[in-house]
């Protein structure tokens, strides 16, 4: 009985790793860090293989034509993300990542104008203010040509940025490590692998154990939800208005703001976008809206996911980028030259100029290729579906997975894939990138809605930090990097590099 479903893929002639009763292949991605396991499976089983999440069969595809079919051409049949790891909380379950069907379409349509270029430009001064605080904190390490764990440092920066831009709240993350805001944010991502496995196998049991073991500890999600609800109530009571995401969510109505402009259209994250992709997005979000505002629970859910997603992923990207620059000083100096040529007489870089720096864009794009924060994309078939020329028919409810890290590091798609080479993404070379083999933000109508904000935060931070400081390899710098064991998110262990003033 425990193994009868584990013949699902073998009956269909699909290869894959051998599952264990109850667990399926969950243990495989915790015993070995997932980026490494991705490579092992791709090398052994190719571009199409199946594995098991507990007893649930998951199909993995790496062919770019099939990826485009799932994410764009037949998006209407794969519009929902998988419910593999989903919250049952009445508020948290209303976030864009987890919503399905018409609920997702409605909320995505309403929230999308929050992330237009015009809205991002208004956030620019707030991010710059947080960056100044961060750089002042770096100064003490740089003066003494010290060694720093950049993962922790960047976590402070991105936490401050997202709290400021989402909730108009200063965390004091650089100086107040014991503040409830900082402690709860860090603990949300500092979960032992064993607890992650228990969460996946029997989440209800974990909740009961948590209430027994730590009865006085607030649930992490409830902590942020309660604080956000308090801020909303105070603003409504005092009729206060702020220029932040929370205010935009409170005020937003579905508009026709163009989410692209002539400045950022040339950035590398648009490599998968053509008229077909834009048409698919318009079709997916073109629905009749009776209620053009978000409920309070929906506002709370989006605010929570903005914070959690924006905090960890951007910090991880900046960490990986700094690591690669420390190992490749010639790339660091080339980047410095471009940045120095773009600053004004006050040492500042305008919002428009930042989006026009090709090498800065290329450096971050190559970082996201070699070290994508999200390791996998999941989509769920809404009906029985014949998958291209594979001869395989997916059943309704079947989960299809795209291994982003595996695709990004395939020799066929990206020659010499483990070499950090920003030139791949320079404007004159970008046409060589095969569509749908570069997916750091996903693709199609359900791509990452916070992509533009994440890139703005990362580019602004990197540009000013590299102007003032030089990073270098030390005897304690891990080569190769050591990864944490986690599901979905690509996270390194401590990343130690040297820092000095220029």
PDB file of C-alpha atoms in Angstrom, residues 132 362 423:
ATOM      1  CA  UNK A 132      23.191  55.303   3.306  1.00  0.00           C
ATOM      2  CA  UNK A 362      24.850  42.115 -17.056  1.00  0.00           C
ATOM      3  CA  UNK A 423      29.431  39.351 -21.134  1.00  0.00           C
TER       4      UNK A 423
END
